[in-house]
Every structure is written in structure tokens, then in C-alpha cells.
mmCIF file with all atom_site columns, C-alpha atoms in Angstrom:
data_model
loop_
_atom_site.group_PDB
_atom_site.id
_atom_site.type_symbol
_atom_site.label_atom_id
_atom_site.label_alt_id
_atom_site.label_comp_id
_atom_site.label_asym_id
_atom_site.label_entity_id
_atom_site.label_seq_id
_atom_site.pdbx_PDB_ins_code
_atom_site.Cartn_x
_atom_site.Cartn_y
_atom_site.Cartn_z
_atom_site.occupancy
_atom_site.B_iso_or_equiv
_atom_site.pdbx_formal_charge
_atom_site.auth_seq_id
_atom_site.auth_comp_id
_atom_site.auth_asym_id
_atom_site.auth_atom_id
_atom_site.pdbx_PDB_model_num
ATOM 1   C CA . HIS A 1 1   ? -0.034  0.367   -0.085  1.00 51.00 ? 1   HIS A CA 1
ATOM 2   C CA . ALA A 1 2   ? 1.542   3.208   -0.236  1.00 56.00 ? 2   ALA A CA 1
ATOM 3   C CA . SER A 1 3   ? 1.102   4.410   2.719   1.00 62.00 ? 3   SER A CA 1
ATOM 4   C CA . GLY A 1 4   ? 3.404   2.140   5.974   1.00 65.00 ? 4   GLY A CA 1
ATOM 5   C CA . HIS A 1 5   ? 7.149   1.116   6.122   1.00 70.00 ? 5   HIS A CA 1
ATOM 6   C CA . GLY A 1 6   ? 8.295   -2.462  4.178   1.00 70.00 ? 6   GLY A CA 1
ATOM 7   C CA . VAL A 1 7   ? 9.094   -3.585  0.810   1.00 74.00 ? 7   VAL A CA 1
ATOM 8   C CA . GLN A 1 8   ? 6.600   -3.242  -1.227  1.00 75.00 ? 8   GLN A CA 1
ATOM 9   C CA . ILE A 1 9   ? 6.379   -5.977  -4.728  1.00 79.00 ? 9   ILE A CA 1
ATOM 10  C CA . ASN A 1 10  ? 3.584   -6.110  -8.110  1.00 80.00 ? 10  ASN A CA 1
ATOM 11  C CA . GLY A 1 11  ? 3.084   -8.136  -10.364 1.00 81.00 ? 11  GLY A CA 1
ATOM 12  C CA . GLY A 1 12  ? 1.395   -9.761  -11.724 1.00 81.00 ? 12  GLY A CA 1
ATOM 13  C CA . SER A 1 13  ? -2.892  -10.698 -11.121 1.00 84.00 ? 13  SER A CA 1
ATOM 14  C CA . THR A 1 14  ? -3.208  -13.538 -12.680 1.00 86.00 ? 14  THR A CA 1
ATOM 15  C CA . SER A 1 15  ? -2.243  -17.672 -12.854 1.00 83.00 ? 15  SER A CA 1
ATOM 16  C CA . SER A 1 16  ? 0.486   -16.841 -16.077 1.00 86.00 ? 16  SER A CA 1
ATOM 17  C CA . GLN A 1 17  ? 2.141   -14.232 -14.312 1.00 87.00 ? 17  GLN A CA 1
ATOM 18  C CA . THR A 1 18  ? 5.246   -13.402 -11.643 1.00 85.00 ? 18  THR A CA 1
ATOM 19  C CA . THR A 1 19  ? 4.720   -11.535 -9.097  1.00 85.00 ? 19  THR A CA 1
ATOM 20  C CA . LEU A 1 20  ? 8.422   -12.502 -7.426  1.00 86.00 ? 20  LEU A CA 1
ATOM 21  C CA . ALA A 1 21  ? 10.361  -15.317 -8.384  1.00 86.00 ? 21  ALA A CA 1
ATOM 22  C CA . VAL A 1 22  ? 14.064  -15.843 -6.409  1.00 89.00 ? 22  VAL A CA 1
ATOM 23  C CA . ASN A 1 23  ? 16.183  -18.480 -7.769  1.00 87.00 ? 23  ASN A CA 1
ATOM 24  C CA . ASN A 1 24  ? 19.652  -20.005 -6.882  1.00 91.00 ? 24  ASN A CA 1
ATOM 25  C CA . ASN A 1 25  ? 22.983  -19.258 -9.419  1.00 93.00 ? 25  ASN A CA 1
ATOM 26  C CA . GLY A 1 26  ? 21.999  -22.180 -11.577 1.00 91.00 ? 26  GLY A CA 1
ATOM 27  C CA . GLY A 1 27  ? 18.953  -20.661 -12.488 1.00 89.00 ? 27  GLY A CA 1
ATOM 28  C CA . THR A 1 28  ? 16.609  -23.547 -10.304 1.00 88.00 ? 28  THR A CA 1
ATOM 29  C CA . SER A 1 29  ? 13.712  -22.025 -8.505  1.00 87.00 ? 29  SER A CA 1
ATOM 30  C CA . LEU A 1 30  ? 13.899  -21.069 -4.838  1.00 87.00 ? 30  LEU A CA 1
ATOM 31  C CA . PHE A 1 31  ? 10.796  -20.196 -4.048  1.00 86.00 ? 31  PHE A CA 1
ATOM 32  C CA . TYR A 1 32  ? 7.937   -18.288 -6.402  1.00 84.00 ? 32  TYR A CA 1
ATOM 33  C CA . VAL A 1 33  ? 4.909   -16.275 -6.153  1.00 87.00 ? 33  VAL A CA 1
ATOM 34  C CA . ARG A 1 34  ? 1.855   -15.915 -9.198  1.00 87.00 ? 34  ARG A CA 1
ATOM 35  C CA . GLY A 1 35  ? 0.303   -13.543 -9.564  1.00 85.00 ? 35  GLY A CA 1
ATOM 36  C CA . ASP A 1 36  ? -2.917  -16.010 -9.090  1.00 84.00 ? 36  ASP A CA 1
ATOM 37  C CA . GLY A 1 37  ? -1.658  -16.136 -5.336  1.00 82.00 ? 37  GLY A CA 1
ATOM 38  C CA . ALA A 1 38  ? 0.080   -19.106 -5.290  1.00 79.00 ? 38  ALA A CA 1
ATOM 39  C CA . ILE A 1 39  ? 3.122   -20.060 -4.160  1.00 83.00 ? 39  ILE A CA 1
ATOM 40  C CA . GLY A 1 40  ? 5.731   -22.406 -4.758  1.00 81.00 ? 40  GLY A CA 1
ATOM 41  C CA . VAL A 1 41  ? 8.706   -23.271 -2.353  1.00 85.00 ? 41  VAL A CA 1
ATOM 42  C CA . GLY A 1 42  ? 11.950  -26.031 -4.241  1.00 84.00 ? 42  GLY A CA 1
ATOM 43  C CA . THR A 1 43  ? 9.168   -25.280 -7.984  1.00 85.00 ? 43  THR A CA 1
ATOM 44  C CA . GLY A 1 44  ? 8.377   -22.227 -10.644 1.00 86.00 ? 44  GLY A CA 1
ATOM 45  C CA . SER A 1 45  ? 5.281   -23.828 -11.431 1.00 85.00 ? 45  SER A CA 1
ATOM 46  C CA . PRO A 1 46  ? 3.283   -24.070 -8.461  1.00 81.00 ? 46  PRO A CA 1
ATOM 47  C CA . GLY A 1 47  ? 0.490   -27.146 -8.517  1.00 77.00 ? 47  GLY A CA 1
ATOM 48  C CA . SER A 1 48  ? -1.569  -25.180 -5.056  1.00 72.00 ? 48  SER A CA 1
ATOM 49  C CA . LEU A 1 49  ? -1.873  -22.188 -3.460  1.00 75.00 ? 49  LEU A CA 1
ATOM 50  C CA . PHE A 1 50  ? 0.992   -23.812 -1.787  1.00 76.00 ? 50  PHE A CA 1
ATOM 51  C CA . HIS A 1 51  ? 3.379   -26.241 -3.202  1.00 78.00 ? 51  HIS A CA 1
ATOM 52  C CA . VAL A 1 52  ? 6.599   -27.261 -1.599  1.00 78.00 ? 52  VAL A CA 1
ATOM 53  C CA . SER A 1 53  ? 8.925   -29.427 -3.590  1.00 78.00 ? 53  SER A CA 1
ATOM 54  C CA . GLY A 1 54  ? 11.738  -31.651 -3.005  1.00 72.00 ? 54  GLY A CA 1
ATOM 55  C CA . GLY A 1 55  ? 11.551  -31.815 0.913   1.00 66.00 ? 55  GLY A CA 1
ATOM 56  C CA . GLY A 1 56  ? 8.839   -31.841 3.524   1.00 64.00 ? 56  GLY A CA 1
ATOM 57  C CA . LEU A 1 57  ? 7.449   -28.995 5.616   1.00 63.00 ? 57  LEU A CA 1
ATOM 58  C CA . GLN A 1 58  ? 8.818   -29.156 10.265  1.00 62.00 ? 58  GLN A CA 1
ATOM 59  C CA . PHE A 1 59  ? 6.730   -28.213 12.290  1.00 57.00 ? 59  PHE A CA 1
ATOM 60  C CA . ALA A 1 60  ? 8.765   -25.932 14.981  1.00 60.00 ? 60  ALA A CA 1
ATOM 61  C CA . SER A 1 61  ? 6.462   -25.957 17.665  1.00 83.00 ? 61  SER A CA 1
ATOM 62  C CA . GLU A 1 62  ? 5.683   -29.898 19.628  1.00 88.00 ? 62  GLU A CA 1
ATOM 63  C CA . VAL A 1 63  ? 4.583   -30.202 22.375  1.00 92.00 ? 63  VAL A CA 1
ATOM 64  C CA . SER A 1 64  ? 4.569   -33.511 24.089  1.00 95.00 ? 64  SER A CA 1
ATOM 65  C CA . PRO A 1 65  ? 1.371   -32.950 27.073  1.00 96.00 ? 65  PRO A CA 1
ATOM 66  C CA . ALA A 1 66  ? 0.993   -35.669 30.293  1.00 97.00 ? 66  ALA A CA 1
ATOM 67  C CA . GLN A 1 67  ? -1.355  -38.580 29.965  1.00 98.00 ? 67  GLN A CA 1
ATOM 68  C CA . ILE A 1 68  ? -4.706  -38.245 29.032  1.00 98.00 ? 68  ILE A CA 1
ATOM 69  C CA . THR A 1 69  ? -6.196  -40.432 32.043  1.00 98.00 ? 69  THR A CA 1
ATOM 70  C CA . ALA A 1 70  ? -9.766  -39.175 31.398  1.00 98.00 ? 70  ALA A CA 1
ATOM 71  C CA . ASP A 1 71  ? -12.343 -37.523 28.081  1.00 98.00 ? 71  ASP A CA 1
ATOM 72  C CA . GLN A 1 72  ? -11.291 -34.718 27.316  1.00 98.00 ? 72  GLN A CA 1
ATOM 73  C CA . ASN A 1 73  ? -13.206 -31.872 26.246  1.00 98.00 ? 73  ASN A CA 1
ATOM 74  C CA . ASP A 1 74  ? -12.328 -28.902 24.906  1.00 98.00 ? 74  ASP A CA 1
ATOM 75  C CA . TYR A 1 75  ? -8.614  -30.050 24.994  1.00 97.00 ? 75  TYR A CA 1
ATOM 76  C CA . ALA A 1 76  ? -6.392  -27.014 25.713  1.00 95.00 ? 76  ALA A CA 1
ATOM 77  C CA . PRO A 1 77  ? -2.485  -28.871 27.372  1.00 95.00 ? 77  PRO A CA 1
ATOM 78  C CA . ALA A 1 78  ? -0.560  -26.068 28.628  1.00 92.00 ? 78  ALA A CA 1
ATOM 79  C CA . ASN A 1 79  ? 1.700   -24.691 25.653  1.00 89.00 ? 79  ASN A CA 1
ATOM 80  C CA . PHE A 1 80  ? -1.374  -25.376 22.451  1.00 89.00 ? 80  PHE A CA 1
ATOM 81  C CA . ALA A 1 81  ? -2.084  -22.185 21.562  1.00 87.00 ? 81  ALA A CA 1
ATOM 82  C CA . THR A 1 82  ? 1.478   -22.160 19.076  1.00 84.00 ? 82  THR A CA 1
ATOM 83  C CA . ALA A 1 83  ? 0.963   -25.649 19.360  1.00 88.00 ? 83  ALA A CA 1
ATOM 84  C CA . ILE A 1 84  ? 1.543   -26.620 15.487  1.00 88.00 ? 84  ILE A CA 1
ATOM 85  C CA . HIS A 1 85  ? 1.970   -30.606 16.584  1.00 92.00 ? 85  HIS A CA 1
ATOM 86  C CA . LEU A 1 86  ? 0.596   -32.443 19.973  1.00 95.00 ? 86  LEU A CA 1
ATOM 87  C CA . ARG A 1 87  ? 2.220   -36.079 20.602  1.00 96.00 ? 87  ARG A CA 1
ATOM 88  C CA . ILE A 1 88  ? -0.379  -37.289 23.026  1.00 98.00 ? 88  ILE A CA 1
ATOM 89  C CA . SER A 1 89  ? -0.946  -40.797 24.329  1.00 98.00 ? 89  SER A CA 1
ATOM 90  C CA . SER A 1 90  ? -3.847  -42.901 27.605  1.00 98.00 ? 90  SER A CA 1
ATOM 91  C CA . ASP A 1 91  ? -3.786  -44.586 30.069  1.00 98.00 ? 91  ASP A CA 1
ATOM 92  C CA . ALA A 1 92  ? -6.519  -46.483 28.224  1.00 98.00 ? 92  ALA A CA 1
ATOM 93  C CA . SER A 1 93  ? -8.916  -45.726 26.055  1.00 98.00 ? 93  SER A CA 1
ATOM 94  C CA . ARG A 1 94  ? -10.284 -41.814 26.265  1.00 98.00 ? 94  ARG A CA 1
ATOM 95  C CA . THR A 1 95  ? -11.995 -39.844 23.614  1.00 98.00 ? 95  THR A CA 1
ATOM 96  C CA . ILE A 1 96  ? -11.155 -36.311 22.575  1.00 98.00 ? 96  ILE A CA 1
ATOM 97  C CA . THR A 1 97  ? -14.123 -34.798 21.557  1.00 98.00 ? 97  THR A CA 1
ATOM 98  C CA . GLY A 1 98  ? -12.946 -31.014 20.289  1.00 97.00 ? 98  GLY A CA 1
ATOM 99  C CA . LEU A 1 99  ? -9.970  -28.791 20.360  1.00 97.00 ? 99  LEU A CA 1
ATOM 100 C CA . ALA A 1 100 ? -9.838  -25.336 21.983  1.00 95.00 ? 100 ALA A CA 1
ATOM 101 C CA . GLY A 1 101 ? -8.235  -22.510 20.278  1.00 88.00 ? 101 GLY A CA 1
ATOM 102 C CA . GLY A 1 102 ? -9.945  -22.621 16.585  1.00 89.00 ? 102 GLY A CA 1
ATOM 103 C CA . ALA A 1 103 ? -8.333  -20.154 14.767  1.00 87.00 ? 103 ALA A CA 1
ATOM 104 C CA . VAL A 1 104 ? -8.791  -19.308 10.279  1.00 86.00 ? 104 VAL A CA 1
ATOM 105 C CA . GLY A 1 105 ? -7.124  -22.142 8.839   1.00 83.00 ? 105 GLY A CA 1
ATOM 106 C CA . ARG A 1 106 ? -4.936  -23.112 11.710  1.00 88.00 ? 106 ARG A CA 1
ATOM 107 C CA . VAL A 1 107 ? -3.577  -27.328 11.313  1.00 89.00 ? 107 VAL A CA 1
ATOM 108 C CA . VAL A 1 108 ? -2.733  -29.096 13.643  1.00 92.00 ? 108 VAL A CA 1
ATOM 109 C CA . VAL A 1 109 ? -0.886  -32.589 14.178  1.00 93.00 ? 109 VAL A CA 1
ATOM 110 C CA . LEU A 1 110 ? -1.913  -34.675 16.235  1.00 96.00 ? 110 LEU A CA 1
ATOM 111 C CA . SER A 1 111 ? 0.136   -38.020 17.119  1.00 97.00 ? 111 SER A CA 1
ATOM 112 C CA . ASN A 1 112 ? -1.339  -40.776 19.008  1.00 98.00 ? 112 ASN A CA 1
ATOM 113 C CA . VAL A 1 113 ? 3.215   -42.277 21.432  1.00 97.00 ? 113 VAL A CA 1
ATOM 114 C CA . GLY A 1 114 ? 1.008   -44.477 23.069  1.00 97.00 ? 114 GLY A CA 1
ATOM 115 C CA . SER A 1 115 ? 0.120   -47.467 23.280  1.00 98.00 ? 115 SER A CA 1
ATOM 116 C CA . GLN A 1 116 ? -3.759  -46.926 24.011  1.00 98.00 ? 116 GLN A CA 1
ATOM 117 C CA . THR A 1 117 ? -6.924  -45.127 21.388  1.00 98.00 ? 117 THR A CA 1
ATOM 118 C CA . ILE A 1 118 ? -7.178  -42.489 21.119  1.00 98.00 ? 118 ILE A CA 1
ATOM 119 C CA . PHE A 1 119 ? -10.758 -41.536 19.785  1.00 97.00 ? 119 PHE A CA 1
ATOM 120 C CA . LEU A 1 120 ? -11.532 -37.928 18.224  1.00 97.00 ? 120 LEU A CA 1
ATOM 121 C CA . GLY A 1 121 ? -15.044 -37.738 19.491  1.00 96.00 ? 121 GLY A CA 1
ATOM 122 C CA . SER A 1 122 ? -18.041 -36.195 16.321  1.00 96.00 ? 122 SER A CA 1
ATOM 123 C CA . GLU A 1 123 ? -20.155 -33.001 16.971  1.00 96.00 ? 123 GLU A CA 1
ATOM 124 C CA . SER A 1 124 ? -19.240 -34.718 20.469  1.00 97.00 ? 124 SER A CA 1
ATOM 125 C CA . ALA A 1 125 ? -21.387 -31.381 22.718  1.00 97.00 ? 125 ALA A CA 1
ATOM 126 C CA . SER A 1 126 ? -19.821 -32.107 25.336  1.00 97.00 ? 126 SER A CA 1
ATOM 127 C CA . SER A 1 127 ? -17.485 -29.359 24.099  1.00 97.00 ? 127 SER A CA 1
ATOM 128 C CA . ALA A 1 128 ? -18.153 -25.932 22.436  1.00 97.00 ? 128 ALA A CA 1
ATOM 129 C CA . ALA A 1 129 ? -20.105 -25.984 20.125  1.00 96.00 ? 129 ALA A CA 1
ATOM 130 C CA . ALA A 1 130 ? -16.635 -24.282 18.106  1.00 96.00 ? 130 ALA A CA 1
ATOM 131 C CA . ASN A 1 131 ? -13.929 -26.733 19.369  1.00 97.00 ? 131 ASN A CA 1
ATOM 132 C CA . ARG A 1 132 ? -15.271 -29.637 18.132  1.00 97.00 ? 132 ARG A CA 1
ATOM 133 C CA . PHE A 1 133 ? -15.198 -32.462 15.139  1.00 96.00 ? 133 PHE A CA 1
ATOM 134 C CA . ARG A 1 134 ? -16.707 -32.371 12.190  1.00 94.00 ? 134 ARG A CA 1
ATOM 135 C CA . GLY A 1 135 ? -16.106 -36.658 11.945  1.00 86.00 ? 135 GLY A CA 1
ATOM 136 C CA . GLY A 1 136 ? -14.864 -38.292 14.331  1.00 87.00 ? 136 GLY A CA 1
ATOM 137 C CA . GLY A 1 137 ? -12.037 -41.570 14.155  1.00 92.00 ? 137 GLY A CA 1
ATOM 138 C CA . ALA A 1 138 ? -9.879  -43.239 15.848  1.00 95.00 ? 138 ALA A CA 1
ATOM 139 C CA . LEU A 1 139 ? -6.217  -43.398 16.901  1.00 96.00 ? 139 LEU A CA 1
ATOM 140 C CA . SER A 1 140 ? -4.768  -46.327 17.422  1.00 96.00 ? 140 SER A CA 1
ATOM 141 C CA . ALA A 1 141 ? -1.390  -46.445 18.359  1.00 96.00 ? 141 ALA A CA 1
ATOM 142 C CA . GLY A 1 142 ? 1.724   -45.304 16.188  1.00 96.00 ? 142 GLY A CA 1
ATOM 143 C CA . ARG A 1 143 ? -1.017  -43.238 14.434  1.00 95.00 ? 143 ARG A CA 1
ATOM 144 C CA . SER A 1 144 ? -1.233  -39.264 13.683  1.00 95.00 ? 144 SER A CA 1
ATOM 145 C CA . VAL A 1 145 ? -3.845  -36.816 12.083  1.00 94.00 ? 145 VAL A CA 1
ATOM 146 C CA . ILE A 1 146 ? -4.169  -33.556 10.227  1.00 92.00 ? 146 ILE A CA 1
ATOM 147 C CA . VAL A 1 147 ? -7.052  -31.234 11.392  1.00 93.00 ? 147 VAL A CA 1
ATOM 148 C CA . ILE A 1 148 ? -8.353  -28.427 10.247  1.00 92.00 ? 148 ILE A CA 1
ATOM 149 C CA . TYR A 1 149 ? -10.283 -25.857 11.122  1.00 92.00 ? 149 TYR A CA 1
ATOM 150 C CA . ASP A 1 150 ? -12.698 -24.254 9.261   1.00 92.00 ? 150 ASP A CA 1
ATOM 151 C CA . ALA A 1 151 ? -14.406 -21.433 11.060  1.00 90.00 ? 151 ALA A CA 1
ATOM 152 C CA . THR A 1 152 ? -17.032 -21.391 8.084   1.00 92.00 ? 152 THR A CA 1
ATOM 153 C CA . SER A 1 153 ? -17.966 -24.454 9.273   1.00 94.00 ? 153 SER A CA 1
ATOM 154 C CA . SER A 1 154 ? -16.855 -23.632 13.016  1.00 95.00 ? 154 SER A CA 1
ATOM 155 C CA . ARG A 1 155 ? -15.530 -27.238 13.741  1.00 96.00 ? 155 ARG A CA 1
ATOM 156 C CA . TRP A 1 156 ? -12.735 -28.449 12.654  1.00 96.00 ? 156 TRP A CA 1
ATOM 157 C CA . GLN A 1 157 ? -12.464 -31.198 9.585   1.00 94.00 ? 157 GLN A CA 1
ATOM 158 C CA . LYS A 1 158 ? -10.336 -34.313 9.021   1.00 91.00 ? 158 LYS A CA 1
ATOM 159 C CA . VAL A 1 159 ? -7.217  -33.714 6.146   1.00 87.00 ? 159 VAL A CA 1
ATOM 160 C CA . ALA A 1 160 ? -5.382  -37.500 6.869   1.00 80.00 ? 160 ALA A CA 1
ATOM 161 C CA . PHE A 1 161 ? -5.370  -40.043 8.705   1.00 78.00 ? 161 PHE A CA 1
ATOM 162 C CA . SER A 1 162 ? -1.090  -41.599 8.757   1.00 74.00 ? 162 SER A CA 1
#
């Protein structure tokens, strides 16, 4: 914008136009922004809104809360507000009915590092409406699930199980 401080880059406005391209000395694309907002990391041809090529994402904020010893409603262990990865375990089969702290597009990975199954409750009234999971499921020992917060429905949506 015209006022303020910082760097502003104006570029194209369509998927066939470049807004920003950062290459190494050999011409390999390191970072690329198309005119329509798609971002490529390691690629000059992003195939989606955010495309990482040649490697994966690394989550820098990991939390290993105390073992779950009862069903959890509106689950928000210490340091969850800034966590991307929760390494959870339980003393027996337990249910998490919702996660507190949903925000537009927030992504959280839940990994069961224990030996007991942890269930994600589906639309459970035990958690506040805005903290509930859309669709439930069993998170077996050694498995992970990625959830994203959908602000339109005010629900955590499962994206993938591993």
C-alpha cells in the first residue's frame, strides 16, 4: 500500500503471471509467487495454492502434554496455543471431543505416541460447538491425524490420517 513502511512488490494478477521469483545461481527456483497468489517452494510451477517440492514441511512447535487419564472436552494442554504438533498418549482408551483454540486455517497434527487408542468424538456436545470435530475416528497407537480449523462451519476438519 502507499503508506507505511517495508517492502512492497507489485506483479501480475493471474496464474500465468509472476509476482516474485527467487532463484539460485544455477537458475533453480527456490521461492516463487504467481500473480494469483499461489506459492511455490522449490518449484516455479506451483500446482496448488501452497506447493512444496523436494522436501517436506517441518513443524517447529511440538508439545508432549501429560498423559490423558480421562476423556477430554475442549482439550487445550499447556502450550497448545502455539503448537502445531501434539504428541499425545493415554492410560486407557479415551476420547477427545474437541480442541480449544480454533482459528481460521489453523492446522494441528495429533500423534498418538502411546499404546492405547484415542478417539476423536464427532460433533460431541461435551465440547463447545466451536471446538468440535466434524467426523470422528480412532487414533490408534503410532498413528497421526491432521486437522484444520474450518471457520465457516466452526469445526475442526480431518484432512488426513496416517
